[in-house]
mmCIF file of C-alpha atoms in Angstrom:
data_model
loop_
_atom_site.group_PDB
_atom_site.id
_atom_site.type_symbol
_atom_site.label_atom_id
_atom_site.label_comp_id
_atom_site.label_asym_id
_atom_site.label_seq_id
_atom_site.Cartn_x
_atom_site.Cartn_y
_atom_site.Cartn_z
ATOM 1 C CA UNK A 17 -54.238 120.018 -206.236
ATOM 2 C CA UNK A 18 -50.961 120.758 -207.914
ATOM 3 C CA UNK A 19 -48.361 118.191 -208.893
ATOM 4 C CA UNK A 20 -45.238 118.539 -209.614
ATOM 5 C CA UNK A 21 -41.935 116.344 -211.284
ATOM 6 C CA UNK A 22 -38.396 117.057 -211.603
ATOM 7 C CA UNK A 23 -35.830 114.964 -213.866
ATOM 8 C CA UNK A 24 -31.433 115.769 -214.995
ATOM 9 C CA UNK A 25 -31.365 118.005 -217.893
ATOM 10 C CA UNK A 26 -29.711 114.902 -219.964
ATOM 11 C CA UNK A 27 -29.148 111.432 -219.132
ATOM 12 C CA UNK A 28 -26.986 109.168 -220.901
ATOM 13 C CA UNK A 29 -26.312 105.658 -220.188
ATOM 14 C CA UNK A 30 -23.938 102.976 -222.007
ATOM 15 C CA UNK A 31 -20.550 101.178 -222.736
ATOM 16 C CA UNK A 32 -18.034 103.633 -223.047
ATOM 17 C CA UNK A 33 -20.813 106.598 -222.686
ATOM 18 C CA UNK A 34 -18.039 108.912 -221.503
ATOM 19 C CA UNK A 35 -16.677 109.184 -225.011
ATOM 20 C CA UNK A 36 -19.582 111.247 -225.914
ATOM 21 C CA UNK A 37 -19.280 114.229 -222.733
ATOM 22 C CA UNK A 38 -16.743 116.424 -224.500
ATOM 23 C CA UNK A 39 -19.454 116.738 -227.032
ATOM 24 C CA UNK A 40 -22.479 117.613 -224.853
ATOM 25 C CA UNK A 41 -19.869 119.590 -222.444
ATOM 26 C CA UNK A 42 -19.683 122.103 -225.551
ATOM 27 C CA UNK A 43 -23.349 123.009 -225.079
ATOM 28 C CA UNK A 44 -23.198 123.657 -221.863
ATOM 29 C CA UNK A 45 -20.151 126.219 -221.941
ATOM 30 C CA UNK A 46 -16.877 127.156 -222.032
ATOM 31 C CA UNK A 47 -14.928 126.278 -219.139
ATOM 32 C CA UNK A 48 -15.097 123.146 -216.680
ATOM 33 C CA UNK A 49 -13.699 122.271 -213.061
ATOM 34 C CA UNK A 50 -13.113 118.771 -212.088
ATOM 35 C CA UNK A 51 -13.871 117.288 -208.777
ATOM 36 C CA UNK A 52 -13.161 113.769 -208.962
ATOM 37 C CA UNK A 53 -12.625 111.571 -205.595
ATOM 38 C CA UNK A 54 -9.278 110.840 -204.748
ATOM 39 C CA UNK A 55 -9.131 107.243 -204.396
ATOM 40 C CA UNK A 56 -10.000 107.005 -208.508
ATOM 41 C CA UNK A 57 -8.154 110.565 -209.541
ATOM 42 C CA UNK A 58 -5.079 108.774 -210.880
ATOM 43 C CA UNK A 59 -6.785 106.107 -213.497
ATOM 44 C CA UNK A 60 -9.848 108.256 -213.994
ATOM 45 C CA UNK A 61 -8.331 112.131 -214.907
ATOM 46 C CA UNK A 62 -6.924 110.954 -217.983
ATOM 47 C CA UNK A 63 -9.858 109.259 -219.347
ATOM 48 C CA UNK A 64 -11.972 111.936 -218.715
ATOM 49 C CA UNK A 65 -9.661 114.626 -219.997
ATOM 50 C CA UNK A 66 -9.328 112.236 -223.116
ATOM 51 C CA UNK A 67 -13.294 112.384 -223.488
ATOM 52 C CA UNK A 68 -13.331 115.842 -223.250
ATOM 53 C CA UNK A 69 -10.888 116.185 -226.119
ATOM 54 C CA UNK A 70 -10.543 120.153 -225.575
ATOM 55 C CA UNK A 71 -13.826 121.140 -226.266
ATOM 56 C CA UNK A 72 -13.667 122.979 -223.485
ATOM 57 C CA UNK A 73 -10.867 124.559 -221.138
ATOM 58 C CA UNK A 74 -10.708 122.059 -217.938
ATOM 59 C CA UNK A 75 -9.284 123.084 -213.986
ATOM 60 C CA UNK A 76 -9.002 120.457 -211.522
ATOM 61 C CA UNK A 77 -10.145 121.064 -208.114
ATOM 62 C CA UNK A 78 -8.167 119.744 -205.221
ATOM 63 C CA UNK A 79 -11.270 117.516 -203.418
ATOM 64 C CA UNK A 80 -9.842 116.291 -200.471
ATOM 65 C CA UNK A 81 -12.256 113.396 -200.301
ATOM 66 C CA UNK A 82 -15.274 114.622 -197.788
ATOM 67 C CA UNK A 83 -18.220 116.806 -199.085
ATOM 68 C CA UNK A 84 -17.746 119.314 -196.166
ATOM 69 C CA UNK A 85 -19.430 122.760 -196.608
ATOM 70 C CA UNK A 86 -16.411 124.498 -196.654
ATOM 71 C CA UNK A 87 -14.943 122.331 -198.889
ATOM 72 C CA UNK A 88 -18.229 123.028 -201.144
ATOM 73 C CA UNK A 89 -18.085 126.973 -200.995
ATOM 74 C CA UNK A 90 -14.011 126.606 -201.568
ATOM 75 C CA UNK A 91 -15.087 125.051 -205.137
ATOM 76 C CA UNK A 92 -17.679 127.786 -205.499
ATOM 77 C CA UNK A 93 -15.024 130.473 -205.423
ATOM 78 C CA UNK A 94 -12.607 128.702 -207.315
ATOM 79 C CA UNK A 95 -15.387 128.667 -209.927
ATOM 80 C CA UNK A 96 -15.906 132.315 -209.556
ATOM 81 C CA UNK A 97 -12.311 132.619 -209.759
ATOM 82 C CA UNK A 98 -11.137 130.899 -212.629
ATOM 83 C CA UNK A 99 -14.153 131.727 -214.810
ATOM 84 C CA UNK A 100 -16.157 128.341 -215.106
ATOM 85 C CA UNK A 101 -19.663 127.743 -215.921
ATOM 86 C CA UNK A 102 -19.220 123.797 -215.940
ATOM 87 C CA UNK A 103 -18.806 121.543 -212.823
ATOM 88 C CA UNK A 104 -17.977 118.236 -213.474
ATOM 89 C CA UNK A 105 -18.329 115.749 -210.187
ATOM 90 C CA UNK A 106 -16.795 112.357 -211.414
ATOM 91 C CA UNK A 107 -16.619 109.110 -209.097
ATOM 92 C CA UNK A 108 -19.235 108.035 -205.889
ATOM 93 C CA UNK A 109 -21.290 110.685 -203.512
ATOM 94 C CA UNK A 110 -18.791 112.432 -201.995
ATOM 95 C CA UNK A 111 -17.244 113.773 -205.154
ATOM 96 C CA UNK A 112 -20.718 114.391 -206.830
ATOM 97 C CA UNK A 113 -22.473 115.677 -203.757
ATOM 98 C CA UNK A 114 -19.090 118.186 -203.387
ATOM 99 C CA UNK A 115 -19.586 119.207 -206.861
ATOM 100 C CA UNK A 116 -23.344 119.836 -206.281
ATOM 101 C CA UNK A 117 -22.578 121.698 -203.511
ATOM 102 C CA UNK A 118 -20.144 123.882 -205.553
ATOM 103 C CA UNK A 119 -22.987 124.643 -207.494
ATOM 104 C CA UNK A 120 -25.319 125.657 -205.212
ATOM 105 C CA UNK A 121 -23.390 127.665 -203.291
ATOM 106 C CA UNK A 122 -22.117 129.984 -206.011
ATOM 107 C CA UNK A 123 -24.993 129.988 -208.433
ATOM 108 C CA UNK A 124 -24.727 130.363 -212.788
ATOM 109 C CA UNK A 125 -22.671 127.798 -213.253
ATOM 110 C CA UNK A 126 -23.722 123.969 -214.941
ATOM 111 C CA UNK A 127 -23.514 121.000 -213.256
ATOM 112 C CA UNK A 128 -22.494 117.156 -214.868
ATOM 113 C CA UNK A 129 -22.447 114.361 -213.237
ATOM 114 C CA UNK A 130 -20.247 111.235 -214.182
ATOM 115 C CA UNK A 131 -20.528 108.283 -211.669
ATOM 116 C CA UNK A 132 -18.139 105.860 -211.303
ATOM 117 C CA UNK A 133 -20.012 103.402 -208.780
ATOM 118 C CA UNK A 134 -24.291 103.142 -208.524
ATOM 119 C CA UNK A 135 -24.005 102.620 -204.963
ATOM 120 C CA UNK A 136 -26.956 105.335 -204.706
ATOM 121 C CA UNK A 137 -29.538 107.037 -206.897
ATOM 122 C CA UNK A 138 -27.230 110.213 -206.204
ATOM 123 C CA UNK A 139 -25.931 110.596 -209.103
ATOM 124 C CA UNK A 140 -29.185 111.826 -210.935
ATOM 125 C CA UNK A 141 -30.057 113.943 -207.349
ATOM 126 C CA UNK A 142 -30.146 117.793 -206.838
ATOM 127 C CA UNK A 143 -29.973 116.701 -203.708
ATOM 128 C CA UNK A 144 -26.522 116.809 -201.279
ATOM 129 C CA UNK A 145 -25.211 115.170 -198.148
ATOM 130 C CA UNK A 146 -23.021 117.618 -195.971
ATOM 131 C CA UNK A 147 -20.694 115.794 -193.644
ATOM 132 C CA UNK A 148 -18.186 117.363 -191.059
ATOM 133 C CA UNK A 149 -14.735 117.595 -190.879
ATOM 134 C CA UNK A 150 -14.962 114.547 -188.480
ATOM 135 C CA UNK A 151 -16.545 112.428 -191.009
ATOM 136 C CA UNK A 152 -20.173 112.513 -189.610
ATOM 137 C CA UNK A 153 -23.726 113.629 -191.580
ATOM 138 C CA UNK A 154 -24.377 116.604 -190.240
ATOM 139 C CA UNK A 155 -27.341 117.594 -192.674
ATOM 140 C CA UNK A 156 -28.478 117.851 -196.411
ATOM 141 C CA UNK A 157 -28.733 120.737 -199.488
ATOM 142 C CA UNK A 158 -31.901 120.877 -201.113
ATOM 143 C CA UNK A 159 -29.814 122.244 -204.281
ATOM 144 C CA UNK A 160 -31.603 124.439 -207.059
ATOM 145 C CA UNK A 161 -32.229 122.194 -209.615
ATOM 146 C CA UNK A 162 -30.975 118.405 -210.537
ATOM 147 C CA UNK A 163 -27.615 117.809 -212.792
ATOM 148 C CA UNK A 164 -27.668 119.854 -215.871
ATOM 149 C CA UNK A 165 -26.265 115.970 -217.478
ATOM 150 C CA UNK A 166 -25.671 112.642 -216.283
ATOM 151 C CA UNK A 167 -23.574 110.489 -217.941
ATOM 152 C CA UNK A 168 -23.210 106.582 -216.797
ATOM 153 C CA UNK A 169 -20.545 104.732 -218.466
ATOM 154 C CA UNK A 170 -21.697 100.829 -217.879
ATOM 155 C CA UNK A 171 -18.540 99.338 -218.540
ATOM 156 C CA UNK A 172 -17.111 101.643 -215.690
ATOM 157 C CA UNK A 173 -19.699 100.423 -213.556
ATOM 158 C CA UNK A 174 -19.150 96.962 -214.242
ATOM 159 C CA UNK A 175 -15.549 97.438 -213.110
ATOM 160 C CA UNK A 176 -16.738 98.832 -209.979
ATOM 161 C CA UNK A 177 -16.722 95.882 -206.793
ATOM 162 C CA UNK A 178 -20.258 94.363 -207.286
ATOM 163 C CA UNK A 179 -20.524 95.553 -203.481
ATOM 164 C CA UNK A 180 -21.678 98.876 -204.759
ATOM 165 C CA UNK A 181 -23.997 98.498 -207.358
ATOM 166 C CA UNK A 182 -25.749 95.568 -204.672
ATOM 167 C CA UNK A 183 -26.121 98.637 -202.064
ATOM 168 C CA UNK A 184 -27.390 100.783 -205.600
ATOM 169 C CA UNK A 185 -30.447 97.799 -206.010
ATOM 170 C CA UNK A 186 -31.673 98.367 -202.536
ATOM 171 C CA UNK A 187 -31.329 102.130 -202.595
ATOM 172 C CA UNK A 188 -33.850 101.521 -205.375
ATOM 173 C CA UNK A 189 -35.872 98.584 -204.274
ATOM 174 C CA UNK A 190 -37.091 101.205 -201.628
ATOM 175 C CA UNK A 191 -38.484 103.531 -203.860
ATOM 176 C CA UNK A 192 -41.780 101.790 -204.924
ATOM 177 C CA UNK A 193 -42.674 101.276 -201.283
ATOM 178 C CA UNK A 194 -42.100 104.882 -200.302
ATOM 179 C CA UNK A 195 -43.436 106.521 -202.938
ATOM 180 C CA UNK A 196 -46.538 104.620 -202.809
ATOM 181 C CA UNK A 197 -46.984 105.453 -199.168
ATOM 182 C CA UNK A 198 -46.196 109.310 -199.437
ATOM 183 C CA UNK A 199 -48.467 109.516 -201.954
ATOM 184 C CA UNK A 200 -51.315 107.461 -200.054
ATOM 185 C CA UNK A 201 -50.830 109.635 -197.131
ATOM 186 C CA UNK A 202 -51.334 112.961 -199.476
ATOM 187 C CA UNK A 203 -47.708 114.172 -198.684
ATOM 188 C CA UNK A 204 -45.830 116.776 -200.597
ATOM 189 C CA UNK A 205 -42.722 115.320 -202.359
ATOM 190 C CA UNK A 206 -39.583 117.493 -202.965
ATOM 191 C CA UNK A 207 -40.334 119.888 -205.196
ATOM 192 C CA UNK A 208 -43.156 120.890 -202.800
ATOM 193 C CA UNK A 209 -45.758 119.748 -204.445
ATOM 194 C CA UNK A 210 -47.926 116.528 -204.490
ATOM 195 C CA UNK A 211 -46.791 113.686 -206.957
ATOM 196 C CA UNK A 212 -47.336 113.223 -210.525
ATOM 197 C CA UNK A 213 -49.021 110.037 -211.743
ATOM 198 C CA UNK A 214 -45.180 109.757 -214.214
ATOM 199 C CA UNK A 215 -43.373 109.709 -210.821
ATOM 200 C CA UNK A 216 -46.099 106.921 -209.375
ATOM 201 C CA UNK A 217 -45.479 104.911 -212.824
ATOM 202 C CA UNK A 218 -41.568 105.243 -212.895
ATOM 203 C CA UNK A 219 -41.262 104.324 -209.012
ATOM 204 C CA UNK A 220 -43.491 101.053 -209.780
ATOM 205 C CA UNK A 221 -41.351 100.387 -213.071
ATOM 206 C CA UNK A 222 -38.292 101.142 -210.921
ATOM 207 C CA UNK A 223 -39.433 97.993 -208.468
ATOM 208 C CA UNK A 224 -40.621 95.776 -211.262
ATOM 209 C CA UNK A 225 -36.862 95.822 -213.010
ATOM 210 C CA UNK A 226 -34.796 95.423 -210.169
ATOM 211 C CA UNK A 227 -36.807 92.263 -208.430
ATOM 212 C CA UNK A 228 -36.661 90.634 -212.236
ATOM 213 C CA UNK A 229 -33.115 91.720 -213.011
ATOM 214 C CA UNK A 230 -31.090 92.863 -209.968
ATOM 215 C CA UNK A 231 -29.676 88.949 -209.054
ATOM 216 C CA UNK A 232 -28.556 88.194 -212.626
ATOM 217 C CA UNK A 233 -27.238 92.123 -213.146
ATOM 218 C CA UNK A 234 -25.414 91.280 -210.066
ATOM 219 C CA UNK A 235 -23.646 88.092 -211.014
ATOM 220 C CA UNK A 236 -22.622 89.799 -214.313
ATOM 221 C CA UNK A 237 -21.457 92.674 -212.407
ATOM 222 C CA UNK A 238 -18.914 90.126 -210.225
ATOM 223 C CA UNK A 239 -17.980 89.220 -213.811
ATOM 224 C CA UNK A 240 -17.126 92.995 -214.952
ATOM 225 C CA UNK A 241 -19.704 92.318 -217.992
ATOM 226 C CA UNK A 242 -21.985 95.339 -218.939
ATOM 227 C CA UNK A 243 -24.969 93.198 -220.296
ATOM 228 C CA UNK A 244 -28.476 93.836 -221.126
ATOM 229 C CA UNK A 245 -29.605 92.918 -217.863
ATOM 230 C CA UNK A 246 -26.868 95.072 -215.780
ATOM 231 C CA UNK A 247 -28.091 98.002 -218.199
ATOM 232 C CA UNK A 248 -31.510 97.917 -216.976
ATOM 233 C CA UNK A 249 -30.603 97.357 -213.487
ATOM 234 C CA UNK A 250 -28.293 100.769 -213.669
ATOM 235 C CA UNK A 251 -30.677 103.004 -215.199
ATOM 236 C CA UNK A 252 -33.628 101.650 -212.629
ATOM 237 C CA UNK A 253 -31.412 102.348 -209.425
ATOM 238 C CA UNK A 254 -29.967 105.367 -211.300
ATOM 239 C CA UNK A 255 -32.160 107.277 -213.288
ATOM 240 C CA UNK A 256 -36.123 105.457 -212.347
ATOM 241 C CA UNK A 257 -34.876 105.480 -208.499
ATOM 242 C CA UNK A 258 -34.248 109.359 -208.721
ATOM 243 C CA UNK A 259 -37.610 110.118 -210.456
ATOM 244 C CA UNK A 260 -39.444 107.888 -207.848
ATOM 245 C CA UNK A 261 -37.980 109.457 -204.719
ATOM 246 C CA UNK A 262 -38.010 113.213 -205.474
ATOM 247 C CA UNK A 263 -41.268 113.477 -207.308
ATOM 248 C CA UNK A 264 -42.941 110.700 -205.536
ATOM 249 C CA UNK A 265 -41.562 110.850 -201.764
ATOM 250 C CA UNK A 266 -39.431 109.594 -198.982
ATOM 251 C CA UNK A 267 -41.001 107.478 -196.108
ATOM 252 C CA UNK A 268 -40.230 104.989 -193.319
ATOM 253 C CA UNK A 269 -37.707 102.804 -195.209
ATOM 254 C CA UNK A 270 -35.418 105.868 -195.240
ATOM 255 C CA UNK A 271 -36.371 107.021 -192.021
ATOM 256 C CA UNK A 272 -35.005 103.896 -190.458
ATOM 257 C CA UNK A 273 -31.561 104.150 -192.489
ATOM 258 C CA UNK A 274 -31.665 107.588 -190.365
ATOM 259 C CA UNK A 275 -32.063 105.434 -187.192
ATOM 260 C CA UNK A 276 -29.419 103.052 -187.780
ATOM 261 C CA UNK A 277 -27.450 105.631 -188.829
ATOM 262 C CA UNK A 278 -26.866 106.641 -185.289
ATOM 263 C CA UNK A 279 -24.929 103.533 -184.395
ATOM 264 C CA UNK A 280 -21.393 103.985 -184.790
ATOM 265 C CA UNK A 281 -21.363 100.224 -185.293
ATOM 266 C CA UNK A 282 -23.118 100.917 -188.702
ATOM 267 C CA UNK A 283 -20.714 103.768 -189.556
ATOM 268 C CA UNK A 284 -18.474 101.657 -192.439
ATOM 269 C CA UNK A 285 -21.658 100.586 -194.339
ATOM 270 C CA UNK A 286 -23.039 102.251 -197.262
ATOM 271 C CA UNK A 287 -26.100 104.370 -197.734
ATOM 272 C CA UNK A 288 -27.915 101.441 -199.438
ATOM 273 C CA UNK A 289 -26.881 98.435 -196.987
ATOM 274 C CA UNK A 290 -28.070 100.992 -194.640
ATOM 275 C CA UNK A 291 -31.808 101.433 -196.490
ATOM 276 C CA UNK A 292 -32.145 98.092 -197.029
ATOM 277 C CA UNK A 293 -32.113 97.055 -193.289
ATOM 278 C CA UNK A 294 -34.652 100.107 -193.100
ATOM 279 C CA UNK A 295 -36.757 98.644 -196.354
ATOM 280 C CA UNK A 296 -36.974 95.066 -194.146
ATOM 281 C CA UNK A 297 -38.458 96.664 -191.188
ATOM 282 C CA UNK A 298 -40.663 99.247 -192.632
ATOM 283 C CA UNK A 299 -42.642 95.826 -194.040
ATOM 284 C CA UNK A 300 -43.607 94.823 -190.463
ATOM 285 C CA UNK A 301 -44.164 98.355 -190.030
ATOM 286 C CA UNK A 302 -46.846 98.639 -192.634
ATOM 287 C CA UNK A 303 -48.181 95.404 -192.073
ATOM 288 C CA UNK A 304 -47.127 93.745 -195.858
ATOM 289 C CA UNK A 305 -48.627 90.598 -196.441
ATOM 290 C CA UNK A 306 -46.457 87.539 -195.918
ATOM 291 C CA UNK A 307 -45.750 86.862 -199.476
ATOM 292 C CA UNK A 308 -44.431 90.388 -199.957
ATOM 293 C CA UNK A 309 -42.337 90.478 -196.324
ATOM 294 C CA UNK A 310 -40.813 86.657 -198.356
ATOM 295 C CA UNK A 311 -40.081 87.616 -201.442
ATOM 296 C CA UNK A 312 -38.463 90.794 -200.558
ATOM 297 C CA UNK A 313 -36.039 89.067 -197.642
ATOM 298 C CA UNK A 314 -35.234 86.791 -200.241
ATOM 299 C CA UNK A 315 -34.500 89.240 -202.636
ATOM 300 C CA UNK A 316 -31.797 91.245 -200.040
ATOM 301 C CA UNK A 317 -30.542 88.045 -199.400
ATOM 302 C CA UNK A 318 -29.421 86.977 -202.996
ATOM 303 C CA UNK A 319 -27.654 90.475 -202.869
ATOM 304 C CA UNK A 320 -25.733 89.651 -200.383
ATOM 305 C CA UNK A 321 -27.408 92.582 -198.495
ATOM 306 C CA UNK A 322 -27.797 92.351 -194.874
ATOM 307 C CA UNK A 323 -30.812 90.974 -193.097
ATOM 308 C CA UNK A 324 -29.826 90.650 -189.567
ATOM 309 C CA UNK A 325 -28.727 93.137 -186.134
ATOM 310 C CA UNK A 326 -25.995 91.457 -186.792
ATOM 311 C CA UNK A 327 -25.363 92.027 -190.368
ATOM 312 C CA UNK A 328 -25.071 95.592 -189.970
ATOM 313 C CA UNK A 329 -22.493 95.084 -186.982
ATOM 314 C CA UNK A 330 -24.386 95.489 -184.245
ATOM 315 C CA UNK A 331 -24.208 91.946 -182.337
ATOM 316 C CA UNK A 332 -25.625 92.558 -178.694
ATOM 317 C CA UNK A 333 -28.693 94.491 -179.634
ATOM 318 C CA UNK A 334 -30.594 96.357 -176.309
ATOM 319 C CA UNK A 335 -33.742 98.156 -175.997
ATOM 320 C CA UNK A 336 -31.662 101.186 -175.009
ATOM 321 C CA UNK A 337 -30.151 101.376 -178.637
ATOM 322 C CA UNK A 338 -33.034 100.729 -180.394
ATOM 323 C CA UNK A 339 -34.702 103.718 -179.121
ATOM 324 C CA UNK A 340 -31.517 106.059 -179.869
ATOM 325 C CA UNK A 341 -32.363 104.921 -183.357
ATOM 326 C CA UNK A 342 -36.286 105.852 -182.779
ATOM 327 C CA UNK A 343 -35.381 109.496 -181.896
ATOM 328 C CA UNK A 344 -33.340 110.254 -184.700
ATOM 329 C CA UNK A 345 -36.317 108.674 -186.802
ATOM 330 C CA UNK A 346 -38.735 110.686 -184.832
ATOM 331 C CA UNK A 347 -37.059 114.185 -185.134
ATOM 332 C CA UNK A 348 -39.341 116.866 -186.703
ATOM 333 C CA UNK A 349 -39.836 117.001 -190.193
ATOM 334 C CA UNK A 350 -38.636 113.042 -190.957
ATOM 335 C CA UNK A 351 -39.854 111.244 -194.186
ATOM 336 C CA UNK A 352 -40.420 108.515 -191.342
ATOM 337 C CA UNK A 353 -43.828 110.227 -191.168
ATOM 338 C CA UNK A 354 -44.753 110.198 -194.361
ATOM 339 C CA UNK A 355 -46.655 106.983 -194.225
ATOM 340 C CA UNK A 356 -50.313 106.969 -193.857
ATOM 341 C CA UNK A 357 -50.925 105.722 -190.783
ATOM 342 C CA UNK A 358 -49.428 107.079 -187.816
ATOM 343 C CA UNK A 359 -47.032 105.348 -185.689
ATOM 344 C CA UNK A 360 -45.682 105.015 -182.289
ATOM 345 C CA UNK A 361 -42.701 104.786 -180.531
ATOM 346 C CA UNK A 362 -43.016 101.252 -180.009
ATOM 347 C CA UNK A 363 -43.880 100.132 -183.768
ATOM 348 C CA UNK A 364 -40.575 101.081 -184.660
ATOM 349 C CA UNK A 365 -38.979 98.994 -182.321
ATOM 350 C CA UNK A 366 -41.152 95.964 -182.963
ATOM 351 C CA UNK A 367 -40.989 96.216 -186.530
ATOM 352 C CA UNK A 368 -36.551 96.282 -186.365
ATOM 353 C CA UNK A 369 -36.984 93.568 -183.870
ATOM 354 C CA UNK A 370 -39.054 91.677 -186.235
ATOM 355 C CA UNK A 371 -37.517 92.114 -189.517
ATOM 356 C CA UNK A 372 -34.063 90.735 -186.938
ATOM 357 C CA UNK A 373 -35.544 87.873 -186.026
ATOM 358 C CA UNK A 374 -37.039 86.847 -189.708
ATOM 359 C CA UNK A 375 -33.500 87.594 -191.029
ATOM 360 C CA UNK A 376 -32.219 84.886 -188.484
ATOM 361 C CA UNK A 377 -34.704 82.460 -189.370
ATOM 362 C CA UNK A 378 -33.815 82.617 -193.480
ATOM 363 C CA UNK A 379 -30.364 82.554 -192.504
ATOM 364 C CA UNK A 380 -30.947 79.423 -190.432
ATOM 365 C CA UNK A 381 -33.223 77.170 -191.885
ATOM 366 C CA UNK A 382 -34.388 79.087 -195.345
ATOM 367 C CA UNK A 383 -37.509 80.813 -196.577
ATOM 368 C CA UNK A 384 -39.052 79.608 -199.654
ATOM 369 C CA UNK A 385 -41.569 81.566 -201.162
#
């Protein structure tokens, strides 16, 4: 059996961490184009033009804001063009998963990541999202390799609305539980190969620091403080999350975000709201044991994540739109399968109508565990 583990180049995490990029941008070459989103370009060019302190030559890139594949291969020639061999994506997954992109498509050039949000273990990623022009998902790059350097600024994340980094812990939280069932079921994890016993250990570390930290990391985050605790949260739904999920494997959790996905009612949530939904159903799925099914619903629910149909906007749930959300789970090739035991149409639905109805009952008269 071979295994197999993939990690960023560099990762560096701290309070005012971006004052050290110009530096480690001068090992990596010459010349660097920015993509940075739009909604942060204004506040965040400067500083990260004042980082760089010309230690290299810098080109902005025009992002309009959606990681389209044209936009992607635009930024790809305009690399080509202007003589680059440093991307820099700066700000949530659109910009970074643009700037991947970039990369991919033209090939020789270095990719840094600088994330202003942990809304997602993106950041750390080689892989992409690929939306269309009309603002949908329309598939996913399997880039060449992960970021060349990954730099998290905590006091930038602290900034961030606590929203995101909430969204970042259940992205995480997931990881543990689907790593542990792609390995069970002997699946190969994204480098093609089985999983390491590091990316077993990092997934279960991963789970271990957010359930002890992520509450407290999250009230200091609705304070803007980047504390000890917020520290260890960000580099376990950052850095451990990434580790976890592309050497260890997808399974169910995210293969009921995919589900959900499909209903346009879910459309203005993010990824991780999205997962965690998919993280409370894929217990009743897998038959957890009570305690675990408890302590994890409490968990979402001190993030403020949602627990409910309802919570994710859809407020007249049918049996008819639950099973639009099974077929996108069941399509092909789906991490949905990688769990050990194999499922049915029907255990999806029970499980999301399950993991609804225990939301509803915490919400109404409380869980304690």
């Amino acid at each position: 059996m071979i295994t197999s583990a993939v990690f960023p180049g560099r990762y560096i995490q701290g309070r005012e961490a971006l004052n050290e990029l110009g530096t480690h941008l001068a090992n990596l070459g010459n010349a660097a184009i920015l993509v940075v989103d739009p909604s942060i370009r204004q506040w965040m060019v400067p500083r990260v033009i004042e980082a760089i302190s010309g230690e290299v030559r810098v080109e902005s890139f025009d992002f309009s804001g959606e990681p389209v594949e044209y936009e992607m291969k635009r930024l790809s020639e305009m690399v080509a063009g202007k003589s680059c061999d440093i991307v820099i994506g700066v700000g949530g997954g659109k910009a970074i998963d643009t700037a991947k992109g970039g990369v991919h498509f033209g090939g020789g050039s270095r990719l840094v990541v600088v994330p202003t949000i942990v809304a997602s273990d993106a950041p750390c990623s080689k892989n992409a999202v690929v939306y269309s022009a009309g603002h949908k998902v329309v598939g996913s790059l399997h880039c060449r390799s992960n970021p060349d350097l990954v730099i998290v600024d905590t006091q930038v994340i602290a900034a961030a609305p606590s929203r995101f980094l909430s969204a970042g812990i259940a992205d995480g939280l997931a990881t543990w539980f689907e790593a542990r069932s792609s390995i069970a079921a002997g699946r190969r994890n994204f480098t093609g190969y089985r999983a390491t016993r590091t990316a077993e250990a990092i997934a279960r570390l991963c789970y271990e620091t957010l359930i002890s930290q992520g509450p407290l990391a999250l009230s200091h985050c609705d304070n803007g403080w980047a504390s000890p605790a917020l520290e260890d949260v960000v580099e376990a739904a950052t850095l451990m999350s990434t580790i976890g999920f592309e050497s260890g494997g997808l399974a169910s959790a995210h293969g009921f975000h995919q589900g959900v996905s499909e209903w346009k009612e879910t459309h203005d949530l993010l990824h991780g709201e999205k997962v965690a939904f998919g993280l409370l159903a894929s217990l009743f799925l897998t038959n957890e044991s009570e305690s675990v099914i408890c302590e994890t619903f409490e968990f979402c629910k001190s993030l403020r994540l949602p627990l409910t149909f309802a919570e994710i906007g859809v407020h007249d749930m049918t049996d008819d739109k639950l099973h639009v959300a099974v077929r996108r789970m069941m399509r092909p090739g789906e991490c949905t399968f990688n769990e050990p035991i194999e499922y049915d149409e029907a255990d999806y639905v029970i499980a999301m109508r399950a993991a609804d109805q225990y939301g509803r009952v915490i919400h109404d008269v409380g869980v304690g565990c």
